[in-house]
Amino acid sequence: MKRIRGFAVAMTALFFVHVALAADTPPRAAIASAHSLATEAGFEVLAQGGNAFDAAVAVAAALSVVEPQSSGIGGGGLFLLRRAGDGKEVMIDARETSPIAVDMKDYVGANGEPDRDHATNGPLSAAIPGEPAGLVWMAKHYGKLPLAKSLAPAIRIARKGFKPDGRFLKELAMRKEVIARYPASAALYLVDGEAPKSGWTFKSPDLARVLERIAESGNDGFYRGELAQVLVDGVRRQGGRWTLDDLAKYEVKERAPLAFDYRGWHIVTASPPSSGGIALAEILNVLGGYDLGKLDRVHRVHLTVEAMRRAYRDRAEYLGDPDFVGMPIARLMSPDYAAGLRASIHPEKATPSELLPPYLAPEQGTHTTHFSIMDKEGNLVAGTQTVNLIFGSGFVVPGTGFVLNNEMDDFALVPGKPNAFGMLGNDRNAPKPGSRPLSSMSPSFVIGEDKVGVIGTPGGSRIITMVLEGILAFIDGESPETFVGNPRYHHQYMPDVISAEKGAFTPDEVRALEAMGHKVSESERRWGFMNAVSWDRKTGAMHAGSDPRGDSGSGVVK
Ligand code: DON
């Protein structure tokens, strides 16, 4: 009974939020993305009469040109939309899929150990791209403009070229060895076999032609015909397993987002194949049972870390592609389940992860990208898109101008062995022909009585905890310009350690957490590239914040 009443209350709250949001509109539009050229592309399309969804296509496509280390036409993404007119909320799942001929033996070396090269470099690491179909779908079903208009800025930048920022050049140098293996990759990204230096102009006329094909013929321009044949031939020549069938059968999935309430705020977020929404719900449901305002920072962090630990354990155990495996989603998101988790948390002592049923994490950077958009009609887009690791697989098929992803590594390729993010998984997240790898991408909306926020970030397994900390700061009254820059901390069950950016904790806080049994490791690097926008319906104030960690980011309200 209690549950049914709870559901009814939640539905009523939802109804009022929808009605209230539909009743008025933001005074201006706001876009935050990882690059000023992408943000400008979005505003260009809005100025031509496009809506937030057309702008999202323009921003996403421009990012694929100006930030190819993070996302692109050879990758995929999850796009969370809210249409103001009817309150429809949907997640466009343009996640990559496993080739039908996938063979897990490819990812085990002769010595029986995981073959990390095959998992992360070159054609065997590349899954079937979803990004082109995602953009086509978004434009066709939600946009107002033809693709030719929303893709025009990206096509223009790809052909004319631009001068990459320092992050692009640094990340390119980090991936040089793999890029140099493949002639078309080297021709596109290297200068005389070397990583280019500042002042270099990057152009990709081949990518401009690929985008034009998509603009002219939609999915057929990429997934069928001449380009499909070129892609399949190129991948197979270098040892990959793609077939024409893989491309022809690729489909975008429209999925219902996950939604739950936290302290009077309605959170709308990514559903599987992302683990992000479920983990956010688990963590916030656990935290909702504490009077956090009455606690000092150390105890707040302790309880948050304990909730993170438990949510990441469940990710490894239960989650995979919803079209292929059953998942106890309702249970994991239920307040009763959270109460059980809460009961297992000692208020003063860390729970060693090894005491939780079983299931490791290196550094993670900014190679994936997130943009947030709000238009004057009140339409919202939170888009996170990726090629997985820096410059994806490093492999460019000759004549195409874009790098293929290495998203196969998001599968549990060798069950029980960690991927590049230290994430573990079991057969639920093993690749099956045509299945989608589990993601951490967590594009989210945070809807309150007066304020609406759109938020997300790259950062591999840390995406979820970054979005969590962003949501908590927004709810506490911080604006996107400031919270995107806050120092962050993270715990992912294994390794059993709180990793923290410089400045996240004072020395006293570290000592107090250690006294509770936590291990705290300060990271030399900073992580994430959060882009968020917000609107205060009461005051009309709008904000767009781009993470100061990325030197090219751009948040604009106009
Ligand atoms: O979908 C995922 O969870 C990963 N492919 C995201 C990769 C990522 O964020 C890399 N950036 N640091």
Coordinates of C-alpha atoms and ligand atoms in Angstrom, one line a residue:
M1 CA 0.0 0.0 0.0
K2 CA 2.7 2.3 1.1
R3 CA 4.5 1.8 -2.2
I4 CA 1.4 2.4 -4.3
R5 CA 0.7 5.6 -2.3
G6 CA 4.3 6.7 -2.9
F7 CA 3.9 6.0 -6.6
A8 CA 0.7 8.1 -6.7
V9 CA 2.4 11.0 -4.9
A10 CA 5.4 10.8 -7.2
M11 CA 3.1 10.8 -10.2
T12 CA 1.2 13.8 -8.9
A13 CA 4.4 15.7 -8.3
L14 CA 5.5 14.8 -11.8
F15 CA 2.3 16.1 -13.2
F16 CA 2.6 19.4 -11.5
V17 CA 6.2 19.8 -12.5
H18 CA 5.2 19.1 -16.1
V19 CA 2.3 21.6 -16.0
A20 CA 4.4 24.2 -14.3
L21 CA 7.3 23.9 -16.8
A22 CA 4.9 24.0 -19.7
A23 CA 3.4 27.2 -18.5
D24 CA 6.4 29.5 -19.0
T25 CA 9.6 29.6 -21.0
P26 CA 13.2 30.7 -20.5
P27 CA 13.9 34.2 -21.6
R28 CA 17.0 33.2 -23.5
A29 CA 18.8 30.0 -24.8
A30 CA 21.8 28.5 -23.0
I31 CA 24.4 26.1 -24.4
A32 CA 27.5 24.7 -22.7
S33 CA 29.8 22.4 -24.5
A34 CA 33.5 21.4 -24.6
H35 CA 34.4 23.8 -27.5
S36 CA 33.4 27.4 -28.4
L37 CA 33.0 26.4 -32.1
A38 CA 30.5 23.8 -31.1
T39 CA 28.6 26.2 -28.8
E40 CA 28.6 28.7 -31.7
A41 CA 27.3 26.0 -34.1
G42 CA 24.4 25.5 -31.8
F43 CA 23.5 29.2 -31.6
E44 CA 23.9 29.5 -35.4
V45 CA 21.2 26.8 -35.9
L46 CA 18.9 28.4 -33.2
A47 CA 19.2 31.7 -35.1
Q48 CA 17.9 29.9 -38.2
G49 CA 14.7 28.9 -36.4
G50 CA 15.9 25.6 -35.1
N51 CA 15.0 24.3 -31.6
A52 CA 17.2 22.8 -28.9
F53 CA 17.2 19.4 -30.7
D54 CA 18.5 21.0 -34.0
A55 CA 21.1 22.8 -31.9
A56 CA 22.0 19.5 -30.3
V57 CA 22.6 17.9 -33.7
A58 CA 24.7 20.9 -34.7
V59 CA 26.7 20.9 -31.4
A60 CA 27.2 17.1 -31.5
A61 CA 28.4 17.1 -35.1
A62 CA 30.7 20.1 -34.5
L63 CA 32.2 18.4 -31.5
S64 CA 32.9 15.3 -33.7
V65 CA 35.0 17.7 -35.9
V66 CA 36.7 19.9 -33.3
E67 CA 37.1 17.4 -30.4
P68 CA 37.7 14.0 -32.3
Q69 CA 39.7 12.7 -29.3
S70 CA 36.5 12.6 -27.3
S71 CA 33.6 11.8 -29.6
G72 CA 32.6 11.6 -33.2
I73 CA 30.8 10.0 -36.1
G74 CA 32.7 6.8 -35.5
G75 CA 31.4 6.6 -31.9
G76 CA 28.1 6.9 -30.1
G77 CA 26.2 8.7 -27.5
L78 CA 23.2 8.9 -25.2
F79 CA 20.9 12.0 -25.7
L80 CA 18.4 12.9 -23.1
L81 CA 15.6 15.1 -24.4
R82 CA 12.7 17.0 -22.8
R83 CA 10.2 18.5 -25.2
A84 CA 8.5 21.5 -23.7
G85 CA 5.3 21.3 -25.7
D86 CA 4.0 18.0 -24.3
G87 CA 6.5 17.2 -21.6
K88 CA 7.8 14.2 -23.4
E89 CA 11.0 12.9 -21.9
V90 CA 13.1 10.4 -23.9
M91 CA 16.6 9.0 -24.1
I92 CA 17.9 8.5 -27.6
D93 CA 20.3 5.5 -27.2
A94 CA 22.8 5.8 -30.0
R95 CA 25.3 3.6 -28.2
E96 CA 27.6 1.4 -30.4
T97 CA 26.9 -2.3 -30.8
S98 CA 29.0 -5.4 -30.9
P99 CA 29.7 -6.8 -34.3
I100 CA 27.7 -9.9 -35.0
A101 CA 30.9 -12.0 -35.6
V102 CA 32.3 -10.9 -32.2
D103 CA 34.7 -13.6 -30.8
M104 CA 35.8 -13.1 -27.2
K105 CA 38.9 -15.2 -28.0
D106 CA 40.2 -12.1 -29.8
Y107 CA 40.6 -10.4 -26.5
V108 CA 42.7 -13.1 -24.8
G109 CA 46.4 -13.4 -25.6
A110 CA 48.4 -16.6 -26.2
N111 CA 49.4 -16.5 -22.5
G112 CA 45.8 -16.7 -21.4
E113 CA 46.0 -13.1 -20.1
P114 CA 43.7 -10.3 -21.4
D115 CA 44.9 -8.9 -24.7
R116 CA 44.6 -5.2 -23.8
D117 CA 45.9 -4.1 -27.2
H118 CA 43.0 -5.8 -29.1
A119 CA 40.6 -4.4 -26.5
T120 CA 41.6 -0.8 -26.9
N121 CA 43.6 -0.3 -30.1
G122 CA 42.7 -0.8 -33.8
P123 CA 39.7 -2.4 -35.5
L124 CA 39.0 -5.2 -33.1
S125 CA 38.3 -2.6 -30.4
A126 CA 35.8 -0.8 -32.6
A127 CA 32.1 -1.4 -32.1
I128 CA 29.5 -0.4 -34.7
P129 CA 29.0 3.4 -34.6
G130 CA 25.7 4.8 -33.3
E131 CA 26.4 8.5 -33.6
P132 CA 25.2 9.0 -37.2
A133 CA 21.9 7.3 -36.6
G134 CA 21.4 9.2 -33.3
L135 CA 21.8 12.6 -35.1
V136 CA 19.5 11.5 -38.0
W137 CA 16.9 10.3 -35.5
M138 CA 17.1 13.5 -33.3
A139 CA 16.7 15.7 -36.4
K140 CA 13.9 13.7 -37.9
H141 CA 11.8 13.1 -34.9
Y142 CA 12.4 16.2 -32.7
G143 CA 14.1 18.9 -34.8
K144 CA 12.5 21.6 -37.0
L145 CA 15.3 22.0 -39.6
P146 CA 16.6 19.6 -42.3
L147 CA 19.9 17.9 -41.5
A148 CA 21.5 19.9 -44.3
K149 CA 21.1 23.0 -42.1
S150 CA 22.0 21.5 -38.7
L151 CA 25.1 19.7 -40.1
A152 CA 26.2 22.8 -42.1
P153 CA 28.4 24.3 -39.4
A154 CA 30.3 21.0 -38.8
I155 CA 30.7 20.5 -42.5
R156 CA 32.1 24.0 -42.9
I157 CA 34.6 23.6 -40.0
A158 CA 35.8 20.2 -41.2
R159 CA 36.5 21.6 -44.7
K160 CA 37.9 25.0 -43.7
G161 CA 39.8 23.7 -40.7
F162 CA 40.6 25.2 -37.3
K163 CA 43.5 25.5 -34.9
P164 CA 43.2 22.8 -32.2
D165 CA 43.6 23.9 -28.5
G166 CA 46.3 22.6 -26.1
R167 CA 44.2 19.8 -24.8
F168 CA 43.6 18.4 -28.3
L169 CA 47.4 18.6 -29.0
K170 CA 48.4 17.0 -25.7
E171 CA 46.0 14.1 -26.0
L172 CA 47.0 13.6 -29.6
A173 CA 50.6 13.3 -28.5
M174 CA 49.5 10.8 -25.8
R175 CA 48.0 8.5 -28.5
K176 CA 50.7 9.0 -31.2
E177 CA 52.1 5.5 -31.1
V178 CA 48.8 3.9 -32.0
I179 CA 47.8 6.5 -34.5
A180 CA 51.2 6.0 -36.3
R181 CA 50.3 2.3 -36.9
Y182 CA 47.6 3.1 -39.4
P183 CA 48.5 5.2 -42.5
A184 CA 45.1 6.9 -42.8
S185 CA 45.2 7.8 -39.1
A186 CA 48.7 9.2 -39.4
A187 CA 47.9 11.2 -42.5
L188 CA 44.9 12.8 -40.7
Y189 CA 46.4 13.5 -37.3
L190 CA 50.2 13.6 -37.6
V191 CA 52.6 15.9 -39.3
D192 CA 55.5 14.0 -40.9
G193 CA 54.8 11.2 -38.4
E194 CA 55.0 13.5 -35.4
A195 CA 52.4 14.9 -33.1
P196 CA 51.6 18.4 -34.4
K197 CA 52.5 21.6 -32.5
S198 CA 50.5 24.6 -31.5
G199 CA 49.5 26.7 -34.6
W200 CA 48.8 23.7 -36.7
T201 CA 45.5 23.8 -38.7
F202 CA 43.4 20.6 -38.6
K203 CA 41.2 19.9 -41.6
S204 CA 39.2 16.8 -42.5
P205 CA 37.7 17.2 -46.0
D206 CA 36.9 13.4 -46.0
L207 CA 34.8 13.9 -42.8
A208 CA 33.1 16.9 -44.4
R209 CA 32.0 14.5 -47.3
V210 CA 30.8 11.9 -44.8
L211 CA 28.7 14.5 -43.0
E212 CA 27.3 15.7 -46.4
R213 CA 26.3 12.1 -47.3
I214 CA 24.4 11.9 -44.0
A215 CA 22.8 15.3 -44.6
E216 CA 21.7 14.1 -48.1
S217 CA 20.7 10.5 -47.5
G218 CA 20.3 10.1 -43.7
N219 CA 21.2 6.7 -42.4
D220 CA 21.6 5.3 -45.9
G221 CA 24.5 7.7 -46.4
F222 CA 26.5 6.0 -43.7
Y223 CA 25.1 2.5 -42.9
R224 CA 24.5 1.4 -46.5
G225 CA 26.0 1.8 -49.9
E226 CA 29.5 3.0 -50.8
L227 CA 30.6 4.3 -47.4
A228 CA 29.4 1.2 -45.6
Q229 CA 31.5 -0.9 -48.0
V230 CA 34.6 1.3 -47.5
L231 CA 34.2 1.0 -43.7
V232 CA 33.8 -2.8 -43.7
D233 CA 36.6 -3.3 -46.2
G234 CA 38.9 -1.0 -44.2
V235 CA 38.1 -2.7 -40.9
R236 CA 38.5 -6.2 -42.2
R237 CA 41.8 -5.5 -44.0
Q238 CA 43.3 -4.7 -40.6
G239 CA 41.9 -7.8 -38.8
G240 CA 38.5 -6.5 -37.6
R241 CA 35.2 -8.5 -37.8
W242 CA 32.7 -5.9 -39.1
T243 CA 30.2 -7.0 -41.9
L244 CA 27.8 -5.0 -44.1
D245 CA 25.0 -6.6 -42.1
D246 CA 26.3 -5.0 -38.9
L247 CA 25.9 -1.6 -40.3
A248 CA 22.6 -2.2 -42.1
K249 CA 21.1 -3.6 -38.9
Y250 CA 22.2 -0.8 -36.6
E251 CA 19.2 0.9 -35.0
V252 CA 18.8 3.7 -32.6
K253 CA 16.7 2.8 -29.5
E254 CA 14.3 5.3 -27.9
R255 CA 14.2 4.4 -24.3
A256 CA 12.3 5.8 -21.4
P257 CA 14.7 7.7 -19.1
L258 CA 14.9 6.8 -15.4
A259 CA 13.3 9.2 -13.1
F260 CA 13.1 9.5 -9.3
D261 CA 12.7 12.2 -6.6
Y262 CA 15.3 13.4 -4.2
R263 CA 14.4 15.9 -1.4
G264 CA 11.7 17.6 -3.6
W265 CA 13.7 17.6 -6.8
H266 CA 12.8 15.4 -9.8
I267 CA 15.8 13.8 -11.4
V268 CA 15.5 12.5 -15.0
T269 CA 18.5 10.6 -16.1
A270 CA 20.1 7.9 -18.3
S271 CA 18.5 4.4 -18.3
P272 CA 20.4 1.2 -19.3
P273 CA 22.6 0.5 -21.3
S274 CA 23.9 3.2 -19.0
S275 CA 24.6 2.3 -15.4
G276 CA 24.5 6.0 -14.5
G277 CA 20.9 6.5 -13.7
I278 CA 20.5 3.4 -11.6
A279 CA 23.7 4.2 -9.6
L280 CA 22.6 7.8 -9.1
A281 CA 19.2 6.6 -7.9
E282 CA 20.8 4.1 -5.5
I283 CA 23.2 6.7 -4.1
L284 CA 20.6 9.5 -3.7
N285 CA 18.0 7.1 -2.3
V286 CA 20.5 6.1 0.3
L287 CA 21.4 9.7 1.1
G288 CA 17.8 10.8 1.2
G289 CA 17.4 8.8 4.5
Y290 CA 20.0 11.0 6.3
D291 CA 19.7 14.5 7.6
L292 CA 22.8 15.6 5.7
G293 CA 22.3 19.3 6.6
K294 CA 22.9 18.4 10.3
L295 CA 26.2 16.6 9.6
D296 CA 29.7 17.9 9.3
R297 CA 31.5 17.6 5.9
V298 CA 33.5 14.5 7.0
H299 CA 30.4 12.5 7.9
R300 CA 28.6 13.7 4.7
V301 CA 31.5 12.5 2.6
H302 CA 31.7 9.2 4.6
L303 CA 28.0 8.4 3.9
T304 CA 28.3 9.5 0.3
V305 CA 31.3 7.3 -0.3
E306 CA 29.6 4.3 1.4
A307 CA 26.6 4.8 -0.9
M308 CA 28.9 5.1 -4.0
R309 CA 30.7 1.9 -3.0
R310 CA 27.5 -0.1 -2.8
A311 CA 26.1 1.4 -6.1
Y312 CA 29.3 0.5 -8.0
R313 CA 29.3 -3.0 -6.6
D314 CA 25.7 -3.5 -7.9
R315 CA 26.8 -2.1 -11.3
A316 CA 29.4 -4.8 -11.7
E317 CA 27.0 -7.5 -10.6
Y318 CA 23.7 -6.7 -12.2
L319 CA 23.9 -4.5 -15.2
G320 CA 24.2 -4.9 -19.0
D321 CA 22.2 -4.3 -22.2
P322 CA 18.5 -4.2 -21.4
D323 CA 17.7 -5.8 -24.8
F324 CA 19.8 -8.9 -23.9
V325 CA 19.8 -9.4 -20.1
G326 CA 17.2 -9.1 -17.4
M327 CA 18.0 -6.6 -14.6
P328 CA 16.5 -6.0 -11.2
I329 CA 16.0 -2.3 -12.0
A330 CA 12.9 -1.7 -9.9
R331 CA 14.6 -3.4 -6.9
L332 CA 17.8 -1.5 -7.2
M333 CA 16.0 1.8 -7.5
S334 CA 13.5 1.2 -4.7
P335 CA 13.6 3.1 -1.4
D336 CA 13.3 -0.2 0.4
Y337 CA 16.4 -1.5 -1.2
A338 CA 18.1 1.8 -0.2
A339 CA 17.0 1.3 3.3
G340 CA 18.6 -2.1 3.4
L341 CA 21.9 -0.5 2.1
R342 CA 21.6 2.2 4.6
A343 CA 21.3 -0.3 7.4
S344 CA 24.6 -1.9 6.3
I345 CA 26.4 1.5 6.6
H346 CA 28.2 2.1 9.9
P347 CA 27.9 5.8 10.7
E348 CA 31.5 6.1 11.8
K349 CA 33.4 3.4 10.0
A350 CA 34.2 2.5 6.4
T351 CA 33.0 -0.8 5.1
P352 CA 35.9 -2.6 3.5
S353 CA 34.8 -3.3 -0.1
E354 CA 36.1 -6.9 0.2
L355 CA 33.3 -7.5 2.8
L356 CA 30.7 -6.8 0.1
P357 CA 30.1 -9.6 -2.3
P358 CA 33.0 -9.5 -4.9
Y359 CA 33.8 -7.9 -8.1
L360 CA 40.0 -2.3 -9.9
A361 CA 40.8 1.8 -11.4
P362 CA 43.4 3.9 -13.2
E363 CA 43.3 7.6 -14.0
Q364 CA 40.6 8.9 -16.4
G365 CA 40.6 12.0 -18.4
T366 CA 38.2 13.9 -20.6
H367 CA 37.9 11.8 -23.7
T368 CA 34.2 11.7 -24.1
T369 CA 32.2 14.9 -24.2
H370 CA 29.0 16.3 -22.7
F371 CA 26.9 19.3 -23.8
S372 CA 23.8 20.8 -22.2
I373 CA 21.2 22.9 -24.1
M374 CA 18.1 24.8 -23.2
D375 CA 16.1 26.8 -25.8
K376 CA 13.6 29.6 -25.4
E377 CA 10.7 27.2 -25.7
G378 CA 12.0 25.3 -22.7
N379 CA 13.2 22.2 -24.6
L380 CA 16.1 20.5 -22.9
V381 CA 18.9 18.4 -24.2
A382 CA 21.6 16.6 -22.2
G383 CA 24.0 14.8 -24.6
T384 CA 27.0 12.7 -23.7
Q385 CA 28.8 11.2 -26.7
T386 CA 32.1 9.3 -27.0
V387 CA 34.6 7.3 -28.9
N388 CA 35.6 5.8 -25.5
L389 CA 39.4 6.3 -24.9
I390 CA 41.5 9.2 -26.3
F391 CA 41.0 9.1 -30.1
G392 CA 39.1 5.9 -29.7
S393 CA 40.7 2.9 -31.4
G394 CA 43.2 5.3 -33.1
F395 CA 42.1 3.7 -36.4
V396 CA 40.8 5.7 -39.4
V397 CA 39.6 3.8 -42.4
P398 CA 41.2 5.4 -45.5
G399 CA 39.0 8.0 -47.1
T400 CA 36.6 8.5 -44.2
G401 CA 38.3 11.2 -42.1
F402 CA 37.2 10.1 -38.7
V403 CA 38.5 7.8 -36.0
L404 CA 36.6 4.6 -35.0
N405 CA 35.7 4.1 -31.4
N406 CA 37.2 1.5 -29.0
E407 CA 33.9 0.9 -27.2
M408 CA 34.4 -2.9 -27.3
D409 CA 36.4 -2.3 -24.1
D410 CA 33.3 -1.2 -22.2
F411 CA 32.1 -4.8 -22.5
A412 CA 33.4 -7.3 -19.9
L413 CA 35.6 -8.9 -22.6
V414 CA 37.4 -11.2 -20.2
P415 CA 34.9 -11.7 -17.3
G416 CA 36.3 -10.7 -14.0
K417 CA 39.2 -8.7 -15.5
P418 CA 39.1 -4.9 -15.3
N419 CA 38.7 -2.7 -18.4
A420 CA 40.6 0.6 -18.9
F421 CA 38.5 2.2 -16.2
G422 CA 39.1 -0.6 -13.7
M423 CA 35.5 -1.6 -14.2
L424 CA 34.6 -5.2 -13.6
G425 CA 31.6 -7.1 -15.0
N426 CA 30.3 -10.6 -15.6
D427 CA 28.5 -12.3 -18.4
R428 CA 25.6 -9.9 -18.3
N429 CA 28.0 -7.3 -19.8
A430 CA 29.8 -9.8 -22.1
P431 CA 29.4 -8.9 -25.8
K432 CA 26.7 -10.7 -27.7
P433 CA 26.1 -10.2 -31.4
G434 CA 24.5 -6.8 -31.8
S435 CA 24.5 -6.0 -28.0
R436 CA 25.4 -2.6 -26.4
P437 CA 28.2 -2.3 -23.9
L438 CA 27.4 -1.0 -20.5
S439 CA 28.1 2.7 -20.1
S440 CA 28.6 5.2 -17.3
M441 CA 27.4 8.2 -19.3
S442 CA 24.8 10.0 -17.2
P443 CA 23.2 12.9 -19.0
S444 CA 20.6 14.3 -16.5
F445 CA 18.0 16.9 -15.9
V446 CA 17.4 18.2 -12.3
I447 CA 13.9 19.7 -12.0
G448 CA 12.8 21.6 -9.0
E449 CA 9.9 23.9 -8.2
D450 CA 11.8 26.9 -9.4
K451 CA 15.0 25.7 -11.0
V452 CA 15.8 23.5 -13.9
G453 CA 19.3 22.2 -14.5
V454 CA 20.9 20.2 -17.4
I455 CA 24.1 18.4 -16.5
G456 CA 26.6 15.8 -17.6
T457 CA 30.4 15.1 -18.0
P458 CA 32.9 12.7 -19.5
G459 CA 35.2 10.8 -17.2
G460 CA 34.7 7.0 -17.6
S461 CA 33.6 5.3 -14.4
R462 CA 33.8 8.7 -12.6
I463 CA 31.0 10.2 -14.6
I464 CA 28.4 9.0 -12.2
T465 CA 30.0 10.4 -9.1
M466 CA 30.8 13.7 -10.8
V467 CA 27.2 14.1 -11.9
L468 CA 26.1 13.2 -8.4
E469 CA 28.3 15.9 -6.9
G470 CA 27.1 18.4 -9.5
I471 CA 23.4 17.6 -8.7
L472 CA 24.0 17.9 -5.0
A473 CA 25.8 21.3 -5.5
F474 CA 23.0 22.5 -7.8
I475 CA 20.3 21.5 -5.2
D476 CA 22.4 23.3 -2.6
G477 CA 22.0 26.5 -4.6
E478 CA 25.3 26.7 -6.6
S479 CA 25.2 27.8 -10.2
P480 CA 26.7 25.9 -13.1
E481 CA 29.5 28.4 -13.5
T482 CA 30.8 27.5 -10.1
F483 CA 29.9 23.9 -9.5
V484 CA 31.4 22.6 -12.8
G485 CA 34.8 23.7 -11.3
N486 CA 34.4 22.2 -7.8
P487 CA 37.1 19.7 -6.7
R488 CA 35.7 16.2 -6.8
Y489 CA 36.1 12.9 -5.0
H490 CA 35.2 9.3 -6.1
H491 CA 34.8 5.8 -4.9
Q492 CA 33.9 2.9 -7.2
Y493 CA 33.9 -0.1 -4.8
M494 CA 37.1 -1.6 -6.2
P495 CA 39.8 -0.4 -5.7
D496 CA 38.7 0.3 -2.2
V497 CA 40.0 3.9 -2.1
I498 CA 38.5 7.4 -2.2
S499 CA 40.3 9.2 -5.0
A500 CA 40.3 12.9 -4.6
E501 CA 41.3 15.9 -6.6
K502 CA 43.6 18.5 -5.0
G503 CA 41.5 20.7 -2.8
A504 CA 38.6 18.3 -2.4
F505 CA 39.5 17.8 1.2
T506 CA 41.5 19.7 3.9
P507 CA 44.3 17.8 5.6
D508 CA 42.0 17.6 8.7
E509 CA 39.2 16.0 6.7
V510 CA 41.6 13.5 5.2
R511 CA 42.8 12.5 8.7
A512 CA 39.2 12.2 9.9
L513 CA 38.2 10.0 7.0
E514 CA 41.2 7.8 7.5
A515 CA 40.3 7.5 11.2
M516 CA 37.0 6.1 10.0
G517 CA 38.9 3.4 8.0
H518 CA 38.8 5.1 4.6
K519 CA 41.9 5.1 2.3
V520 CA 42.2 8.5 0.6
S521 CA 44.4 9.0 -2.4
E522 CA 45.0 12.5 -3.8
S523 CA 45.2 12.4 -7.5
E524 CA 47.9 14.4 -9.3
R525 CA 45.5 14.9 -12.2
R526 CA 42.1 16.6 -12.4
W527 CA 39.3 14.8 -14.1
G528 CA 36.1 15.5 -16.0
F529 CA 34.8 18.2 -18.3
M530 CA 31.4 19.1 -17.0
N531 CA 29.1 21.3 -19.1
A532 CA 25.8 22.4 -17.4
V533 CA 23.1 25.0 -17.9
S534 CA 20.3 26.2 -15.6
W535 CA 17.2 28.4 -15.5
D536 CA 15.6 29.9 -12.5
R537 CA 11.9 30.2 -13.4
K538 CA 11.2 32.7 -10.6
T539 CA 14.0 35.2 -11.4
G540 CA 14.5 34.4 -15.1
A541 CA 18.2 34.0 -14.4
M542 CA 20.0 31.6 -16.8
H543 CA 23.5 30.2 -16.4
A544 CA 25.8 28.2 -18.6
G545 CA 29.0 26.7 -17.0
S546 CA 31.8 25.0 -18.8
D547 CA 34.4 23.2 -16.7
P548 CA 37.6 25.2 -16.2
R549 CA 39.5 21.9 -16.4
G550 CA 39.1 22.0 -20.2
D551 CA 40.8 24.9 -21.9
S552 CA 38.3 25.1 -24.8
G553 CA 35.0 24.9 -23.0
S554 CA 32.3 27.4 -23.7
G555 CA 29.1 28.2 -21.8
V556 CA 27.0 31.0 -23.3
V557 CA 23.5 32.4 -22.5
K558 CA 22.0 34.6 -25.2
Ligands
DON1 O1 30.3 4.8 -22.0 C1 31.2 4.9 -21.1 O2 31.0 4.8 -19.9 C2 32.6 5.2 -21.5 N1 32.8 4.8 -22.9 C3 32.9 6.7 -21.3 C4 34.4 7.0 -21.6 C5 34.8 8.3 -21.0 O3 34.1 9.0 -20.4 C6 36.3 8.6 -21.3 N2 36.6 9.9 -20.6 N3 37.3 10.0 -19.7

